[in-house]
PDB file of C-alpha atoms in Angstrom:
ATOM      1  CA  ALA A   1    -193.402 208.021-256.412  1.00  0.00           C
ATOM      2  CA  ASP A   2    -194.853 209.522-253.226  1.00  0.00           C
ATOM      3  CA  PRO A   3    -194.577 206.841-250.501  1.00  0.00           C
ATOM      4  CA  VAL A   4    -197.411 208.435-248.484  1.00  0.00           C
ATOM      5  CA  ALA A   5    -199.727 208.413-251.493  1.00  0.00           C
ATOM      6  CA  GLY A   6    -198.671 204.856-252.188  1.00  0.00           C
ATOM      7  CA  PHE A   7    -199.645 203.812-248.678  1.00  0.00           C
ATOM      8  CA  TYR A   8    -203.045 205.541-248.666  1.00  0.00           C
ATOM      9  CA  ARG A   9    -204.152 204.782-252.234  1.00  0.00           C
ATOM     10  CA  ASP A  10    -207.167 202.402-252.193  1.00  0.00           C
ATOM     11  CA  ARG A  11    -207.000 202.305-248.383  1.00  0.00           C
ATOM     12  CA  THR A  12    -209.630 203.079-245.728  1.00  0.00           C
ATOM     13  CA  ILE A  13    -208.783 205.099-242.604  1.00  0.00           C
ATOM     14  CA  THR A  14    -210.834 204.227-239.516  1.00  0.00           C
ATOM     15  CA  PHE A  15    -211.950 207.242-237.477  1.00  0.00           C
ATOM     16  CA  MET A  16    -212.812 206.059-233.958  1.00  0.00           C
ATOM     17  CA  ILE A  17    -215.165 208.211-231.863  1.00  0.00           C
ATOM     18  CA  GLY A  18    -215.433 207.836-228.073  1.00  0.00           C
ATOM     19  CA  SER A  19    -219.192 208.403-227.969  1.00  0.00           C
ATOM     20  CA  ASP A  20    -222.438 207.179-229.472  1.00  0.00           C
ATOM     21  CA  PRO A  21    -223.912 208.358-232.795  1.00  0.00           C
ATOM     22  CA  GLY A  22    -226.282 211.308-232.809  1.00  0.00           C
ATOM     23  CA  GLY A  23    -224.507 213.937-230.726  1.00  0.00           C
ATOM     24  CA  ALA A  24    -222.036 216.738-231.336  1.00  0.00           C
ATOM     25  CA  PHE A  25    -219.089 214.313-231.566  1.00  0.00           C
ATOM     26  CA  ASP A  26    -220.905 212.568-234.399  1.00  0.00           C
ATOM     27  CA  ALA A  27    -221.515 215.837-236.247  1.00  0.00           C
ATOM     28  CA  TYR A  28    -217.864 216.886-236.153  1.00  0.00           C
ATOM     29  CA  ALA A  29    -216.642 213.404-237.061  1.00  0.00           C
ATOM     30  CA  ARG A  30    -218.812 213.302-240.171  1.00  0.00           C
ATOM     31  CA  LEU A  31    -217.753 216.791-241.247  1.00  0.00           C
ATOM     32  CA  LEU A  32    -214.090 215.824-241.059  1.00  0.00           C
ATOM     33  CA  SER A  33    -214.475 212.362-242.570  1.00  0.00           C
ATOM     34  CA  GLU A  34    -216.089 213.841-245.682  1.00  0.00           C
ATOM     35  CA  ALA A  35    -213.638 216.719-246.219  1.00  0.00           C
ATOM     36  CA  MET A  36    -210.255 215.364-245.137  1.00  0.00           C
ATOM     37  CA  PRO A  37    -209.796 212.686-247.860  1.00  0.00           C
ATOM     38  CA  ARG A  38    -209.753 215.454-250.502  1.00  0.00           C
ATOM     39  CA  TYR A  39    -206.462 216.690-249.047  1.00  0.00           C
ATOM     40  CA  LEU A  40    -204.703 213.391-248.336  1.00  0.00           C
ATOM     41  CA  PRO A  41    -202.202 211.887-250.777  1.00  0.00           C
ATOM     42  CA  GLY A  42    -203.788 208.804-252.303  1.00  0.00           C
ATOM     43  CA  ALA A  43    -207.329 210.026-251.437  1.00  0.00           C
ATOM     44  CA  PRO A  44    -208.247 207.224-248.997  1.00  0.00           C
ATOM     45  CA  LYS A  45    -211.767 206.824-247.648  1.00  0.00           C
ATOM     46  CA  ILE A  46    -212.458 207.621-243.990  1.00  0.00           C
ATOM     47  CA  ILE A  47    -215.106 205.592-242.158  1.00  0.00           C
ATOM     48  CA  VAL A  48    -216.456 206.541-238.725  1.00  0.00           C
ATOM     49  CA  LYS A  49    -216.889 204.000-235.930  1.00  0.00           C
ATOM     50  CA  TYR A  50    -218.147 204.514-232.373  1.00  0.00           C
ATOM     51  CA  THR A  51    -217.067 202.985-229.064  1.00  0.00           C
ATOM     52  CA  GLY A  52    -219.906 204.378-226.920  1.00  0.00           C
ATOM     53  CA  GLY A  53    -219.810 207.183-224.376  1.00  0.00           C
ATOM     54  CA  GLN A  54    -220.685 205.699-220.986  1.00  0.00           C
ATOM     55  CA  SER A  55    -217.055 205.037-219.993  1.00  0.00           C
ATOM     56  CA  GLY A  56    -216.103 208.655-220.714  1.00  0.00           C
ATOM     57  CA  GLY A  57    -214.064 207.653-223.760  1.00  0.00           C
ATOM     58  CA  LEU A  58    -211.325 206.028-221.673  1.00  0.00           C
ATOM     59  CA  GLN A  59    -211.640 202.675-223.404  1.00  0.00           C
ATOM     60  CA  LEU A  60    -210.890 204.333-226.733  1.00  0.00           C
ATOM     61  CA  ALA A  61    -207.858 206.134-225.290  1.00  0.00           C
ATOM     62  CA  GLU A  62    -206.517 202.823-223.973  1.00  0.00           C
ATOM     63  CA  MET A  63    -207.188 201.073-227.277  1.00  0.00           C
ATOM     64  CA  MET A  64    -205.352 203.772-229.241  1.00  0.00           C
ATOM     65  CA  GLN A  65    -202.387 203.532-226.872  1.00  0.00           C
ATOM     66  CA  ASN A  66    -202.081 199.761-226.649  1.00  0.00           C
ATOM     67  CA  VAL A  67    -203.913 198.010-229.501  1.00  0.00           C
ATOM     68  CA  ALA A  68    -204.375 200.303-232.518  1.00  0.00           C
ATOM     69  CA  PRO A  69    -202.113 199.775-235.553  1.00  0.00           C
ATOM     70  CA  ARG A  70    -199.308 202.340-235.678  1.00  0.00           C
ATOM     71  CA  ASP A  71    -199.264 202.904-239.397  1.00  0.00           C
ATOM     72  CA  GLY A  72    -201.576 205.918-239.875  1.00  0.00           C
ATOM     73  CA  SER A  73    -204.621 203.830-240.749  1.00  0.00           C
ATOM     74  CA  ILE A  74    -206.561 204.814-237.608  1.00  0.00           C
ATOM     75  CA  MET A  75    -207.248 208.128-235.890  1.00  0.00           C
ATOM     76  CA  ALA A  76    -209.481 209.017-232.960  1.00  0.00           C
ATOM     77  CA  MET A  77    -211.551 211.687-231.232  1.00  0.00           C
ATOM     78  CA  THR A  78    -212.490 211.036-227.627  1.00  0.00           C
ATOM     79  CA  THR A  79    -213.711 212.964-224.591  1.00  0.00           C
ATOM     80  CA  GLN A  80    -211.790 216.119-223.793  1.00  0.00           C
ATOM     81  CA  SER A  81    -211.086 215.024-220.207  1.00  0.00           C
ATOM     82  CA  VAL A  82    -208.714 212.147-220.965  1.00  0.00           C
ATOM     83  CA  VAL A  83    -205.473 214.099-220.386  1.00  0.00           C
ATOM     84  CA  VAL A  84    -206.713 215.592-217.111  1.00  0.00           C
ATOM     85  CA  HIS A  85    -207.947 212.138-216.074  1.00  0.00           C
ATOM     86  CA  GLN A  86    -204.488 210.701-216.817  1.00  0.00           C
ATOM     87  CA  MET A  87    -202.992 213.081-214.246  1.00  0.00           C
ATOM     88  CA  LEU A  88    -205.745 212.685-211.664  1.00  0.00           C
ATOM     89  CA  ARG A  89    -205.857 208.876-211.773  1.00  0.00           C
ATOM     90  CA  PRO A  90    -202.541 207.641-213.194  1.00  0.00           C
ATOM     91  CA  ASP A  91    -203.022 204.169-211.705  1.00  0.00           C
ATOM     92  CA  PHE A  92    -206.181 203.693-213.784  1.00  0.00           C
ATOM     93  CA  ALA A  93    -205.134 205.457-216.997  1.00  0.00           C
ATOM     94  CA  ARG A  94    -203.599 202.790-219.197  1.00  0.00           C
ATOM     95  CA  TYR A  95    -202.458 205.341-221.765  1.00  0.00           C
ATOM     96  CA  ASP A  96    -200.103 208.304-222.017  1.00  0.00           C
ATOM     97  CA  ALA A  97    -201.314 211.262-224.077  1.00  0.00           C
ATOM     98  CA  ARG A  98    -197.750 212.629-224.200  1.00  0.00           C
ATOM     99  CA  GLN A  99    -196.945 209.820-226.652  1.00  0.00           C
ATOM    100  CA  TRP A 100    -199.825 210.527-229.032  1.00  0.00           C
ATOM    101  CA  SER A 101    -199.483 212.496-232.242  1.00  0.00           C
ATOM    102  CA  TRP A 102    -202.129 215.215-232.316  1.00  0.00           C
ATOM    103  CA  LEU A 103    -203.579 216.243-235.672  1.00  0.00           C
ATOM    104  CA  GLY A 104    -205.378 219.312-234.323  1.00  0.00           C
ATOM    105  CA  ASN A 105    -208.607 220.491-232.732  1.00  0.00           C
ATOM    106  CA  MET A 106    -211.785 221.291-234.659  1.00  0.00           C
ATOM    107  CA  ALA A 107    -213.267 223.425-231.853  1.00  0.00           C
ATOM    108  CA  PRO A 108    -212.918 223.894-228.084  1.00  0.00           C
ATOM    109  CA  GLN A 109    -215.512 222.162-225.946  1.00  0.00           C
ATOM    110  CA  ARG A 110    -216.349 224.499-223.124  1.00  0.00           C
ATOM    111  CA  SER A 111    -218.472 222.542-220.684  1.00  0.00           C
ATOM    112  CA  VAL A 112    -221.537 224.307-219.291  1.00  0.00           C
ATOM    113  CA  LEU A 113    -223.569 223.269-216.269  1.00  0.00           C
ATOM    114  CA  SER A 114    -227.185 224.065-217.104  1.00  0.00           C
ATOM    115  CA  VAL A 115    -230.537 223.498-215.433  1.00  0.00           C
ATOM    116  CA  TRP A 116    -234.042 223.031-216.803  1.00  0.00           C
ATOM    117  CA  HIS A 117    -236.461 225.902-216.357  1.00  0.00           C
ATOM    118  CA  THR A 118    -238.555 223.914-213.835  1.00  0.00           C
ATOM    119  CA  ALA A 119    -235.564 222.992-211.618  1.00  0.00           C
ATOM    120  CA  ARG A 120    -235.928 223.617-207.904  1.00  0.00           C
ATOM    121  CA  ALA A 121    -232.553 225.391-207.865  1.00  0.00           C
ATOM    122  CA  ARG A 122    -232.243 227.696-210.863  1.00  0.00           C
ATOM    123  CA  THR A 123    -229.288 229.740-209.540  1.00  0.00           C
ATOM    124  CA  ILE A 124    -226.019 228.951-207.753  1.00  0.00           C
ATOM    125  CA  ASP A 125    -227.326 230.516-204.525  1.00  0.00           C
ATOM    126  CA  GLU A 126    -230.487 228.404-204.663  1.00  0.00           C
ATOM    127  CA  ALA A 127    -228.345 225.295-205.210  1.00  0.00           C
ATOM    128  CA  ARG A 128    -226.437 226.124-202.022  1.00  0.00           C
ATOM    129  CA  ARG A 129    -229.695 226.201-200.065  1.00  0.00           C
ATOM    130  CA  GLY A 130    -231.482 223.160-201.467  1.00  0.00           C
ATOM    131  CA  GLU A 131    -230.971 219.911-203.340  1.00  0.00           C
ATOM    132  CA  ALA A 132    -231.275 219.518-207.099  1.00  0.00           C
ATOM    133  CA  ILE A 133    -230.783 216.316-209.111  1.00  0.00           C
ATOM    134  CA  MET A 134    -228.040 216.390-211.736  1.00  0.00           C
ATOM    135  CA  GLY A 135    -227.582 213.609-214.290  1.00  0.00           C
ATOM    136  CA  ALA A 136    -224.173 212.237-215.340  1.00  0.00           C
ATOM    137  CA  THR A 137    -222.708 209.470-217.460  1.00  0.00           C
ATOM    138  CA  ALA A 138    -219.736 208.284-215.374  1.00  0.00           C
ATOM    139  CA  GLN A 139    -217.403 209.610-212.681  1.00  0.00           C
ATOM    140  CA  THR A 140    -214.667 210.037-215.314  1.00  0.00           C
ATOM    141  CA  SER A 141    -216.813 212.497-217.260  1.00  0.00           C
ATOM    142  CA  PRO A 142    -217.250 216.294-216.943  1.00  0.00           C
ATOM    143  CA  THR A 143    -220.959 215.557-216.520  1.00  0.00           C
ATOM    144  CA  TYR A 144    -219.999 214.253-213.065  1.00  0.00           C
ATOM    145  CA  PHE A 145    -216.929 216.096-211.858  1.00  0.00           C
ATOM    146  CA  ILE A 146    -218.194 219.636-212.565  1.00  0.00           C
ATOM    147  CA  PRO A 147    -221.204 219.448-210.190  1.00  0.00           C
ATOM    148  CA  ASP A 148    -219.115 217.348-207.787  1.00  0.00           C
ATOM    149  CA  LEU A 149    -216.420 220.027-207.655  1.00  0.00           C
ATOM    150  CA  MET A 150    -219.080 222.675-207.054  1.00  0.00           C
ATOM    151  CA  ASN A 151    -220.475 220.640-204.163  1.00  0.00           C
ATOM    152  CA  LYS A 152    -217.038 220.307-202.559  1.00  0.00           C
ATOM    153  CA  PHE A 153    -215.725 223.833-203.102  1.00  0.00           C
ATOM    154  CA  ILE A 154    -218.670 226.242-203.149  1.00  0.00           C
ATOM    155  CA  GLY A 155    -221.269 224.327-201.140  1.00  0.00           C
ATOM    156  CA  THR A 156    -223.908 223.460-203.705  1.00  0.00           C
ATOM    157  CA  LYS A 157    -226.169 220.521-202.853  1.00  0.00           C
ATOM    158  CA  TYR A 158    -226.403 218.744-206.180  1.00  0.00           C
ATOM    159  CA  ARG A 159    -227.356 215.064-205.995  1.00  0.00           C
ATOM    160  CA  ILE A 160    -225.593 213.420-208.919  1.00  0.00           C
ATOM    161  CA  VAL A 161    -227.173 210.379-210.570  1.00  0.00           C
ATOM    162  CA  THR A 162    -224.793 208.435-212.851  1.00  0.00           C
ATOM    163  CA  GLY A 163    -225.377 205.721-215.441  1.00  0.00           C
ATOM    164  CA  TYR A 164    -226.801 207.666-218.365  1.00  0.00           C
ATOM    165  CA  LYS A 165    -225.443 206.473-221.685  1.00  0.00           C
ATOM    166  CA  ASN A 166    -224.601 209.825-223.255  1.00  0.00           C
ATOM    167  CA  VAL A 167    -225.517 213.521-223.346  1.00  0.00           C
ATOM    168  CA  VAL A 168    -228.464 212.863-225.648  1.00  0.00           C
ATOM    169  CA  ASP A 169    -229.975 210.626-222.946  1.00  0.00           C
ATOM    170  CA  LEU A 170    -229.224 213.292-220.331  1.00  0.00           C
ATOM    171  CA  ASN A 171    -231.050 215.895-222.413  1.00  0.00           C
ATOM    172  CA  LEU A 172    -234.096 213.639-222.740  1.00  0.00           C
ATOM    173  CA  ALA A 173    -234.053 212.910-219.003  1.00  0.00           C
ATOM    174  CA  MET A 174    -233.964 216.654-218.286  1.00  0.00           C
ATOM    175  CA  GLN A 175    -236.835 217.347-220.673  1.00  0.00           C
ATOM    176  CA  ARG A 176    -238.895 214.560-219.024  1.00  0.00           C
ATOM    177  CA  GLY A 177    -238.254 215.964-215.551  1.00  0.00           C
ATOM    178  CA  GLU A 178    -236.275 212.904-214.468  1.00  0.00           C
ATOM    179  CA  ILE A 179    -233.289 215.132-213.654  1.00  0.00           C
ATOM    180  CA  GLU A 180    -233.102 218.894-213.156  1.00  0.00           C
ATOM    181  CA  GLY A 181    -229.869 219.622-214.976  1.00  0.00           C
ATOM    182  CA  ARG A 182    -226.583 218.348-216.311  1.00  0.00           C
ATOM    183  CA  ALA A 183    -223.170 219.493-217.424  1.00  0.00           C
ATOM    184  CA  SER A 184    -222.359 219.167-221.114  1.00  0.00           C
ATOM    185  CA  SER A 185    -220.506 221.037-223.813  1.00  0.00           C
ATOM    186  CA  TRP A 186    -221.871 224.323-225.094  1.00  0.00           C
ATOM    187  CA  LEU A 187    -221.632 222.752-228.529  1.00  0.00           C
ATOM    188  CA  SER A 188    -224.041 219.998-227.513  1.00  0.00           C
ATOM    189  CA  ILE A 189    -226.532 222.629-226.312  1.00  0.00           C
ATOM    190  CA  ILE A 190    -226.550 224.612-229.540  1.00  0.00           C
ATOM    191  CA  TYR A 191    -226.447 221.431-231.626  1.00  0.00           C
ATOM    192  CA  ASN A 192    -229.065 219.329-229.791  1.00  0.00           C
ATOM    193  CA  MET A 193    -231.121 221.829-227.769  1.00  0.00           C
ATOM    194  CA  ALA A 194    -231.034 225.073-229.741  1.00  0.00           C
ATOM    195  CA  ASP A 195    -234.824 225.528-229.602  1.00  0.00           C
ATOM    196  CA  ASP A 196    -234.962 224.844-225.850  1.00  0.00           C
ATOM    197  CA  TYR A 197    -232.159 227.326-225.211  1.00  0.00           C
ATOM    198  CA  ALA A 198    -233.757 229.993-227.428  1.00  0.00           C
ATOM    199  CA  ALA A 199    -237.071 229.536-225.569  1.00  0.00           C
ATOM    200  CA  GLY A 200    -235.397 229.920-222.164  1.00  0.00           C
ATOM    201  CA  ARG A 201    -235.997 226.323-221.095  1.00  0.00           C
ATOM    202  CA  VAL A 202    -232.253 225.690-220.634  1.00  0.00           C
ATOM    203  CA  LYS A 203    -230.464 228.024-218.195  1.00  0.00           C
ATOM    204  CA  PRO A 204    -226.619 227.992-218.151  1.00  0.00           C
ATOM    205  CA  LEU A 205    -225.139 228.575-214.676  1.00  0.00           C
ATOM    206  CA  VAL A 206    -221.384 228.047-214.965  1.00  0.00           C
ATOM    207  CA  VAL A 207    -218.743 227.414-217.656  1.00  0.00           C
ATOM    208  CA  SER A 208    -215.910 224.963-217.028  1.00  0.00           C
ATOM    209  CA  ALA A 209    -213.239 226.491-219.245  1.00  0.00           C
ATOM    210  CA  ILE A 210    -210.179 228.713-219.257  1.00  0.00           C
ATOM    211  CA  SER A 211    -212.292 231.577-220.604  1.00  0.00           C
ATOM    212  CA  ARG A 212    -215.991 232.429-220.760  1.00  0.00           C
ATOM    213  CA  GLN A 213    -218.155 231.251-223.635  1.00  0.00           C
ATOM    214  CA  PRO A 214    -218.632 234.289-225.948  1.00  0.00           C
ATOM    215  CA  GLU A 215    -222.341 233.633-226.585  1.00  0.00           C
ATOM    216  CA  ILE A 216    -223.078 233.594-222.835  1.00  0.00           C
ATOM    217  CA  ALA A 217    -220.417 236.030-221.652  1.00  0.00           C
ATOM    218  CA  ASP A 218    -222.350 236.848-218.461  1.00  0.00           C
ATOM    219  CA  VAL A 219    -222.047 233.250-217.192  1.00  0.00           C
ATOM    220  CA  PRO A 220    -218.986 232.869-214.897  1.00  0.00           C
ATOM    221  CA  THR A 221    -216.276 230.255-215.226  1.00  0.00           C
ATOM    222  CA  LEU A 222    -215.814 227.585-212.596  1.00  0.00           C
ATOM    223  CA  ALA A 223    -212.576 229.172-211.376  1.00  0.00           C
ATOM    224  CA  GLU A 224    -214.284 232.558-210.987  1.00  0.00           C
ATOM    225  CA  LEU A 225    -216.659 231.052-208.414  1.00  0.00           C
ATOM    226  CA  MET A 226    -213.771 230.046-206.154  1.00  0.00           C
ATOM    227  CA  SER A 227    -212.714 232.494-203.431  1.00  0.00           C
ATOM    228  CA  ASP A 228    -209.971 230.202-202.078  1.00  0.00           C
ATOM    229  CA  PRO A 229    -206.777 230.436-204.241  1.00  0.00           C
ATOM    230  CA  ALA A 230    -206.094 226.703-203.793  1.00  0.00           C
ATOM    231  CA  HIS A 231    -209.604 225.878-204.973  1.00  0.00           C
ATOM    232  CA  ARG A 232    -209.146 228.209-207.920  1.00  0.00           C
ATOM    233  CA  ARG A 233    -205.949 226.423-208.993  1.00  0.00           C
ATOM    234  CA  VAL A 234    -207.774 223.112-208.945  1.00  0.00           C
ATOM    235  CA  ALA A 235    -210.670 224.558-210.963  1.00  0.00           C
ATOM    236  CA  GLU A 236    -208.223 225.947-213.538  1.00  0.00           C
ATOM    237  CA  PHE A 237    -206.504 222.565-213.855  1.00  0.00           C
ATOM    238  CA  ILE A 238    -209.831 220.766-214.303  1.00  0.00           C
ATOM    239  CA  SER A 239    -211.010 223.412-216.774  1.00  0.00           C
ATOM    240  CA  ALA A 240    -207.940 222.932-218.990  1.00  0.00           C
ATOM    241  CA  GLU A 241    -209.762 219.977-220.547  1.00  0.00           C
ATOM    242  CA  SER A 242    -212.046 222.396-222.377  1.00  0.00           C
ATOM    243  CA  ASP A 243    -209.294 223.332-224.840  1.00  0.00           C
ATOM    244  CA  TYR A 244    -209.035 219.735-226.067  1.00  0.00           C
ATOM    245  CA  GLY A 245    -212.593 219.923-227.373  1.00  0.00           C
ATOM    246  CA  ARG A 246    -212.939 218.046-230.659  1.00  0.00           C
ATOM    247  CA  SER A 247    -209.270 217.075-230.930  1.00  0.00           C
ATOM    248  CA  VAL A 248    -208.084 214.285-233.206  1.00  0.00           C
ATOM    249  CA  PHE A 249    -205.003 212.156-232.515  1.00  0.00           C
ATOM    250  CA  LEU A 250    -202.991 209.169-233.682  1.00  0.00           C
ATOM    251  CA  PRO A 251    -201.509 206.364-231.581  1.00  0.00           C
ATOM    252  CA  PRO A 252    -197.791 206.397-230.728  1.00  0.00           C
ATOM    253  CA  GLY A 253    -195.256 205.325-233.297  1.00  0.00           C
ATOM    254  CA  VAL A 254    -196.873 206.402-236.586  1.00  0.00           C
ATOM    255  CA  PRO A 255    -194.239 207.174-239.282  1.00  0.00           C
ATOM    256  CA  VAL A 256    -193.362 210.870-239.317  1.00  0.00           C
ATOM    257  CA  GLU A 257    -194.156 211.445-243.016  1.00  0.00           C
ATOM    258  CA  ARG A 258    -197.705 210.092-242.512  1.00  0.00           C
ATOM    259  CA  ILE A 259    -198.211 212.238-239.399  1.00  0.00           C
ATOM    260  CA  GLU A 260    -197.207 215.316-241.398  1.00  0.00           C
ATOM    261  CA  ALA A 261    -199.526 214.407-244.265  1.00  0.00           C
ATOM    262  CA  LEU A 262    -202.474 213.820-241.903  1.00  0.00           C
ATOM    263  CA  ARG A 263    -201.828 217.092-240.064  1.00  0.00           C
ATOM    264  CA  ALA A 264    -201.696 219.041-243.327  1.00  0.00           C
ATOM    265  CA  ALA A 265    -204.910 217.390-244.544  1.00  0.00           C
ATOM    266  CA  PHE A 266    -206.635 218.113-241.200  1.00  0.00           C
ATOM    267  CA  ALA A 267    -205.715 221.816-241.364  1.00  0.00           C
ATOM    268  CA  ALA A 268    -206.770 222.059-245.021  1.00  0.00           C
ATOM    269  CA  ALA A 269    -210.093 220.321-244.336  1.00  0.00           C
ATOM    270  CA  LEU A 270    -210.970 222.922-241.695  1.00  0.00           C
ATOM    271  CA  ARG A 271    -210.521 225.648-244.313  1.00  0.00           C
ATOM    272  CA  ASP A 272    -212.607 223.755-246.866  1.00  0.00           C
ATOM    273  CA  PRO A 273    -215.568 225.923-248.029  1.00  0.00           C
ATOM    274  CA  ALA A 274    -217.925 222.937-248.209  1.00  0.00           C
ATOM    275  CA  LEU A 275    -217.060 221.858-244.658  1.00  0.00           C
ATOM    276  CA  LEU A 276    -217.459 225.401-243.315  1.00  0.00           C
ATOM    277  CA  ALA A 277    -220.823 225.830-245.051  1.00  0.00           C
ATOM    278  CA  GLU A 278    -222.127 222.535-243.687  1.00  0.00           C
ATOM    279  CA  ALA A 279    -220.804 223.375-240.203  1.00  0.00           C
ATOM    280  CA  ARG A 280    -222.756 226.647-240.219  1.00  0.00           C
ATOM    281  CA  LYS A 281    -225.875 224.817-241.373  1.00  0.00           C
ATOM    282  CA  ILE A 282    -225.782 222.353-238.457  1.00  0.00           C
ATOM    283  CA  ASN A 283    -224.612 224.846-235.780  1.00  0.00           C
ATOM    284  CA  ALA A 284    -221.173 223.248-235.378  1.00  0.00           C
ATOM    285  CA  PRO A 285    -218.657 226.113-234.943  1.00  0.00           C
ATOM    286  CA  ILE A 286    -215.144 225.570-236.293  1.00  0.00           C
ATOM    287  CA  GLU A 287    -212.286 227.034-234.221  1.00  0.00           C
ATOM    288  CA  TYR A 288    -209.040 225.399-235.396  1.00  0.00           C
ATOM    289  CA  MET A 289    -206.209 224.654-232.969  1.00  0.00           C
ATOM    290  CA  SER A 290    -202.943 223.313-234.334  1.00  0.00           C
ATOM    291  CA  ALA A 291    -201.153 220.118-233.362  1.00  0.00           C
ATOM    292  CA  GLY A 292    -198.341 222.222-231.889  1.00  0.00           C
ATOM    293  CA  ALA A 293    -200.759 224.102-229.642  1.00  0.00           C
ATOM    294  CA  LEU A 294    -202.215 220.804-228.412  1.00  0.00           C
ATOM    295  CA  GLU A 295    -198.733 219.446-227.717  1.00  0.00           C
ATOM    296  CA  GLU A 296    -197.958 222.553-225.660  1.00  0.00           C
ATOM    297  CA  LEU A 297    -201.249 222.265-223.758  1.00  0.00           C
ATOM    298  CA  THR A 298    -200.502 218.605-223.018  1.00  0.00           C
ATOM    299  CA  ARG A 299    -197.031 219.506-221.712  1.00  0.00           C
ATOM    300  CA  LYS A 300    -198.616 222.123-219.443  1.00  0.00           C
ATOM    301  CA  VAL A 301    -201.327 219.812-218.082  1.00  0.00           C
ATOM    302  CA  THR A 302    -198.966 216.888-217.529  1.00  0.00           C
ATOM    303  CA  SER A 303    -196.450 219.096-215.689  1.00  0.00           C
ATOM    304  CA  THR A 304    -199.006 220.350-213.132  1.00  0.00           C
ATOM    305  CA  PRO A 305    -197.295 220.568-209.694  1.00  0.00           C
ATOM    306  CA  ARG A 306    -197.853 217.599-207.410  1.00  0.00           C
ATOM    307  CA  GLU A 307    -199.429 219.784-204.709  1.00  0.00           C
ATOM    308  CA  ALA A 308    -202.164 220.980-207.067  1.00  0.00           C
ATOM    309  CA  LEU A 309    -202.737 217.439-208.360  1.00  0.00           C
ATOM    310  CA  ASP A 310    -203.041 216.037-204.860  1.00  0.00           C
ATOM    311  CA  TYR A 311    -205.606 218.693-203.974  1.00  0.00           C
ATOM    312  CA  ALA A 312    -207.520 218.044-207.201  1.00  0.00           C
ATOM    313  CA  ARG A 313    -207.651 214.335-206.400  1.00  0.00           C
TER     314      ARG A 313
END
């Protein structure tokens, strides 16, 4: 008898999401939760639960590290900035991503700072000359630290207002004229604001990522805006979070045979024709990254030299 199938038969896996329902996280979570059971021994059900997005997903990271059962019955997807945050604020990060078991990444999450078409500052140069109001969820989120980094390193004058619950609320606030822009993933733009982007009402200004977003290849990366090499190193470190995107992980200590089964099912689900067809229908691109690639990225981020970390802080 297969011990993995024996464990998962008639069992439910809980898929924890570090955001609220209704956004791009939700879309990817539901795609995976429907397809992945077809490739798991024992064919367990997967149910999706949400922890809310205002804390930047840190509460979920801490729960997975310290509270979650370590038997393969729970997996998680949280904000892409948690590993970078662990290095920037180790005294506050009650988790260690180096101990997690990654299953893989469904797609990178390149963050894009965008402004509404009626914003007072619709270019980087205009933002250097005058104030514009940017919305954010929390200081631990890319919605905050991207415009904050631009203020500190390239002289923009963004006034950042925190406290929004999630990106959906930020989008509504921008459409109402309450704020003039916000940083969010490119995926959230094409998933939640495709019509606004197509009509020119959303203007991308900068991409926080290792590489440019193919669909907006003329928009520079954050690091490309930095003339100072030290500033550029910091921007590259911060931008490394983009590669975590829609990554899924397990808590420490899960039995190896269950990790292997979950990784194989994750990879198979992302090749599933039904999942790929539904992803195209809802504008949710699939760009698979393996568990090994995520482990290597985590080793690179967590071995950032102290000098660069101190400057980033």
